[in-house]
Amino acid sequence: MHTRHRLCQFRKSKHVLHQRFRSRIFHRDTMAAAELKKPFVVVLTGAGISAESGIRTFRADDGLWEEHKVEDVATLDGFKRDPALVQAFYNARRRQLQQAEIAPNTAHRVLADLEEWLGDNFLLVTQNIDNLHERAGSKRVLHMHGELLKVRCTRSGQVFEWREDLNVDERCHCCQFPAPLRPHVVWFGEMPLEMNEIYEALAKADFFVAIGTSGNVYPAAGFVHEARLGGAYTMELNLEPSQVESQFEEKHYGLASEVVPRFVHKFLMGKVERAD
């Protein structure tokens, strides 16, 4: 009798362990399936998302940027012609970015939330040279136009973190022969950064969302076309229609701090679906 009781207990314990094992496997497989169902999302952000944080935008209508002509402060020729003017311009912007009142807004923060949920199925491509996405918590960020808080050696191309003013006579000592440093930003006429990775992401995207972009600067203005070629569902979230708004399948207009949180909420609730 005692032996039969022990055998019964053993079988019961074995059954419980088996059920627990099956439960864990089921949970793991369910989670894996959920991960597989997560779409791949590429988000492009422009100046409009940072405008509400106090970052002034380039005014294309009169060709001025912080009251300067673009050709004077945002071209390689301008830098060669008057490096002191260019350095002073970016020094002022660098100081502005680090002021206490300049901070990520709601749109930046909810995109970080979306990335947290999607994980590796998310890529944020930004035309902005500020660091507000990173400060909001985003990690998978590609700065196609460079970064304001970095400088680059004009000889080797090596990039350094830089938060202070950059003087004209500042030299990089990474090379055998010290060379001048320049802001790590892409000027007009120069090739944007990270393009191979960006195009690879667009080719496999399920969703492409453009936020705060004008649609008049290429190659970024052509991303919606590339995404649609790959079969992505495309959305524009802007203050007003962009130059390429007709290429987007869905559009919502208003302040970034209002339309972006609404989009992310709908997405996380499963209410944003491809129109297949």
Short mmCIF file of N, CA and C in Angstrom, two decimals, residues 39-110:
data_model
loop_
_atom_site.label_atom_id
_atom_site.label_comp_id
_atom_site.label_asym_id
_atom_site.label_seq_id
_atom_site.Cartn_x
_atom_site.Cartn_y
_atom_site.Cartn_z
N PRO A 39 5.29 43.48 -37.43
CA PRO A 39 5.72 44.01 -38.74
C PRO A 39 7.06 44.73 -38.62
N PHE A 40 7.70 44.92 -39.75
CA PHE A 40 8.94 45.70 -39.79
C PHE A 40 8.56 47.13 -40.16
N VAL A 41 8.90 48.07 -39.30
CA VAL A 41 8.48 49.46 -39.46
C VAL A 41 9.70 50.36 -39.64
N VAL A 42 9.67 51.17 -40.69
CA VAL A 42 10.69 52.20 -40.90
C VAL A 42 10.03 53.56 -40.74
N VAL A 43 10.58 54.38 -39.86
CA VAL A 43 10.07 55.73 -39.62
C VAL A 43 11.11 56.73 -40.08
N LEU A 44 10.68 57.70 -40.87
CA LEU A 44 11.54 58.81 -41.29
C LEU A 44 11.07 60.07 -40.59
N THR A 45 11.98 60.77 -39.91
CA THR A 45 11.60 62.03 -39.26
C THR A 45 12.40 63.19 -39.84
N GLY A 46 11.73 64.34 -39.88
CA GLY A 46 12.36 65.56 -40.36
C GLY A 46 12.23 66.67 -39.34
N ALA A 47 12.52 67.87 -39.77
CA ALA A 47 12.58 69.02 -38.86
C ALA A 47 11.28 69.25 -38.11
N GLY A 48 10.15 68.86 -38.71
CA GLY A 48 8.87 69.12 -38.08
C GLY A 48 8.68 68.46 -36.73
N ILE A 49 9.35 67.33 -36.48
CA ILE A 49 9.17 66.66 -35.20
C ILE A 49 9.93 67.38 -34.09
N SER A 50 10.99 68.09 -34.44
CA SER A 50 11.79 68.79 -33.43
C SER A 50 11.40 70.25 -33.27
N ALA A 51 10.57 70.75 -34.18
CA ALA A 51 10.18 72.16 -34.11
C ALA A 51 9.47 72.49 -32.80
N GLU A 52 8.64 71.54 -32.32
CA GLU A 52 7.91 71.77 -31.06
C GLU A 52 8.83 71.72 -29.84
N SER A 53 10.04 71.24 -30.03
CA SER A 53 11.02 71.22 -28.94
C SER A 53 11.86 72.49 -28.92
N GLY A 54 11.58 73.39 -29.86
CA GLY A 54 12.30 74.66 -29.88
C GLY A 54 13.44 74.73 -30.87
N ILE A 55 13.61 73.69 -31.70
CA ILE A 55 14.66 73.69 -32.72
C ILE A 55 14.12 74.40 -33.95
N ARG A 56 14.75 75.49 -34.34
CA ARG A 56 14.28 76.26 -35.50
C ARG A 56 14.57 75.49 -36.78
N THR A 57 13.63 75.59 -37.73
CA THR A 57 13.74 74.84 -38.98
C THR A 57 14.24 75.74 -40.11
N PHE A 58 14.76 75.10 -41.13
CA PHE A 58 15.21 75.80 -42.34
C PHE A 58 13.99 76.28 -43.11
N ARG A 59 14.01 77.57 -43.51
CA ARG A 59 12.90 78.14 -44.25
C ARG A 59 13.23 78.09 -45.74
N ALA A 60 12.69 77.10 -46.44
CA ALA A 60 13.02 76.90 -47.85
C ALA A 60 12.49 78.02 -48.74
N ASP A 61 11.45 78.73 -48.28
CA ASP A 61 10.84 79.74 -49.14
C ASP A 61 11.77 80.91 -49.41
N ASP A 62 12.62 81.27 -48.45
CA ASP A 62 13.54 82.39 -48.69
C ASP A 62 15.01 81.96 -48.64
N GLY A 63 15.25 80.65 -48.51
CA GLY A 63 16.62 80.15 -48.55
C GLY A 63 17.46 80.53 -47.36
N LEU A 64 16.81 80.87 -46.24
CA LEU A 64 17.56 81.29 -45.06
C LEU A 64 17.51 80.21 -43.98
N TRP A 65 18.59 80.10 -43.24
CA TRP A 65 18.69 79.16 -42.13
C TRP A 65 19.30 79.93 -40.97
N GLU A 66 18.48 80.21 -39.96
CA GLU A 66 18.92 81.05 -38.84
C GLU A 66 19.49 82.37 -39.35
N GLU A 67 18.79 82.95 -40.35
CA GLU A 67 19.15 84.25 -40.94
C GLU A 67 20.42 84.20 -41.77
N HIS A 68 20.89 83.02 -42.13
CA HIS A 68 22.07 82.88 -42.98
C HIS A 68 21.67 82.24 -44.31
N LYS A 69 22.38 82.59 -45.37
CA LYS A 69 22.18 81.92 -46.64
C LYS A 69 22.74 80.51 -46.55
N VAL A 70 22.00 79.56 -47.08
CA VAL A 70 22.41 78.16 -47.00
C VAL A 70 23.77 77.94 -47.64
N GLU A 71 24.02 78.58 -48.76
CA GLU A 71 25.30 78.37 -49.44
C GLU A 71 26.49 78.89 -48.63
N ASP A 72 26.22 79.76 -47.65
CA ASP A 72 27.30 80.28 -46.82
C ASP A 72 27.64 79.38 -45.64
N VAL A 73 26.64 78.66 -45.12
CA VAL A 73 26.87 77.89 -43.89
C VAL A 73 26.60 76.39 -44.02
N ALA A 74 26.10 75.95 -45.15
CA ALA A 74 25.76 74.53 -45.28
C ALA A 74 26.26 73.94 -46.59
N THR A 75 27.41 74.39 -47.04
CA THR A 75 28.06 73.82 -48.22
C THR A 75 29.56 73.73 -47.95
N LEU A 76 30.22 72.82 -48.65
CA LEU A 76 31.66 72.69 -48.51
C LEU A 76 32.37 73.93 -49.02
N ASP A 77 31.85 74.53 -50.10
CA ASP A 77 32.44 75.76 -50.62
C ASP A 77 32.36 76.88 -49.59
N GLY A 78 31.22 76.96 -48.90
CA GLY A 78 31.08 77.98 -47.86
C GLY A 78 32.07 77.78 -46.74
N PHE A 79 32.32 76.53 -46.37
CA PHE A 79 33.29 76.22 -45.31
C PHE A 79 34.70 76.60 -45.74
N LYS A 80 35.05 76.32 -46.99
CA LYS A 80 36.38 76.68 -47.49
C LYS A 80 36.54 78.19 -47.59
N ARG A 81 35.45 78.86 -47.96
CA ARG A 81 35.50 80.31 -48.15
C ARG A 81 35.59 81.06 -46.83
N ASP A 82 34.80 80.63 -45.85
CA ASP A 82 34.78 81.34 -44.56
C ASP A 82 34.56 80.34 -43.43
N PRO A 83 35.59 79.58 -43.06
CA PRO A 83 35.43 78.57 -42.00
C PRO A 83 35.01 79.17 -40.67
N ALA A 84 35.43 80.39 -40.39
CA ALA A 84 35.07 81.02 -39.11
C ALA A 84 33.56 81.24 -39.02
N LEU A 85 32.95 81.67 -40.12
CA LEU A 85 31.50 81.88 -40.14
C LEU A 85 30.77 80.56 -39.94
N VAL A 86 31.22 79.52 -40.63
CA VAL A 86 30.57 78.22 -40.53
C VAL A 86 30.70 77.65 -39.12
N GLN A 87 31.90 77.72 -38.56
CA GLN A 87 32.10 77.20 -37.20
C GLN A 87 31.25 77.98 -36.20
N ALA A 88 31.17 79.29 -36.35
CA ALA A 88 30.36 80.11 -35.43
C ALA A 88 28.88 79.73 -35.54
N PHE A 89 28.42 79.46 -36.76
CA PHE A 89 27.03 79.08 -36.98
C PHE A 89 26.70 77.78 -36.25
N TYR A 90 27.55 76.77 -36.42
CA TYR A 90 27.28 75.48 -35.78
C TYR A 90 27.57 75.50 -34.28
N ASN A 91 28.48 76.35 -33.86
CA ASN A 91 28.71 76.51 -32.41
C ASN A 91 27.44 77.03 -31.74
N ALA A 92 26.78 78.00 -32.40
CA ALA A 92 25.55 78.56 -31.84
C ALA A 92 24.45 77.50 -31.78
N ARG A 93 24.35 76.70 -32.81
CA ARG A 93 23.33 75.65 -32.82
C ARG A 93 23.65 74.56 -31.79
N ARG A 94 24.94 74.27 -31.63
CA ARG A 94 25.35 73.26 -30.65
C ARG A 94 25.01 73.72 -29.24
N ARG A 95 25.25 75.00 -28.97
CA ARG A 95 24.92 75.54 -27.64
C ARG A 95 23.41 75.54 -27.42
N GLN A 96 22.65 75.90 -28.46
CA GLN A 96 21.19 75.91 -28.34
C GLN A 96 20.65 74.52 -28.01
N LEU A 97 21.19 73.51 -28.69
CA LEU A 97 20.71 72.15 -28.48
C LEU A 97 20.91 71.69 -27.05
N GLN A 98 21.93 72.21 -26.38
CA GLN A 98 22.25 71.77 -25.02
C GLN A 98 21.62 72.65 -23.94
N GLN A 99 20.77 73.60 -24.34
CA GLN A 99 20.06 74.42 -23.36
C GLN A 99 19.01 73.57 -22.64
N ALA A 100 18.75 73.93 -21.40
CA ALA A 100 17.84 73.14 -20.56
C ALA A 100 16.43 73.06 -21.15
N GLU A 101 15.99 74.12 -21.82
CA GLU A 101 14.62 74.13 -22.32
C GLU A 101 14.43 73.31 -23.60
N ILE A 102 15.52 72.90 -24.22
CA ILE A 102 15.42 72.06 -25.41
C ILE A 102 15.37 70.60 -24.97
N ALA A 103 14.23 69.97 -25.16
CA ALA A 103 14.04 68.60 -24.68
C ALA A 103 13.14 67.83 -25.63
N PRO A 104 13.21 66.51 -25.61
CA PRO A 104 12.32 65.70 -26.46
C PRO A 104 10.86 65.99 -26.14
N ASN A 105 10.02 65.98 -27.16
CA ASN A 105 8.59 66.16 -26.93
C ASN A 105 7.87 64.81 -27.00
N THR A 106 6.57 64.86 -26.89
CA THR A 106 5.78 63.63 -26.84
C THR A 106 5.99 62.75 -28.07
N ALA A 107 6.14 63.37 -29.22
CA ALA A 107 6.33 62.60 -30.45
C ALA A 107 7.62 61.78 -30.39
N HIS A 108 8.69 62.39 -29.89
CA HIS A 108 9.95 61.65 -29.74
C HIS A 108 9.76 60.47 -28.78
N ARG A 109 9.07 60.72 -27.69
CA ARG A 109 8.96 59.69 -26.65
C ARG A 109 8.12 58.50 -27.09
N VAL A 110 7.02 58.76 -27.80
CA VAL A 110 6.18 57.63 -28.20
C VAL A 110 6.84 56.79 -29.29
#
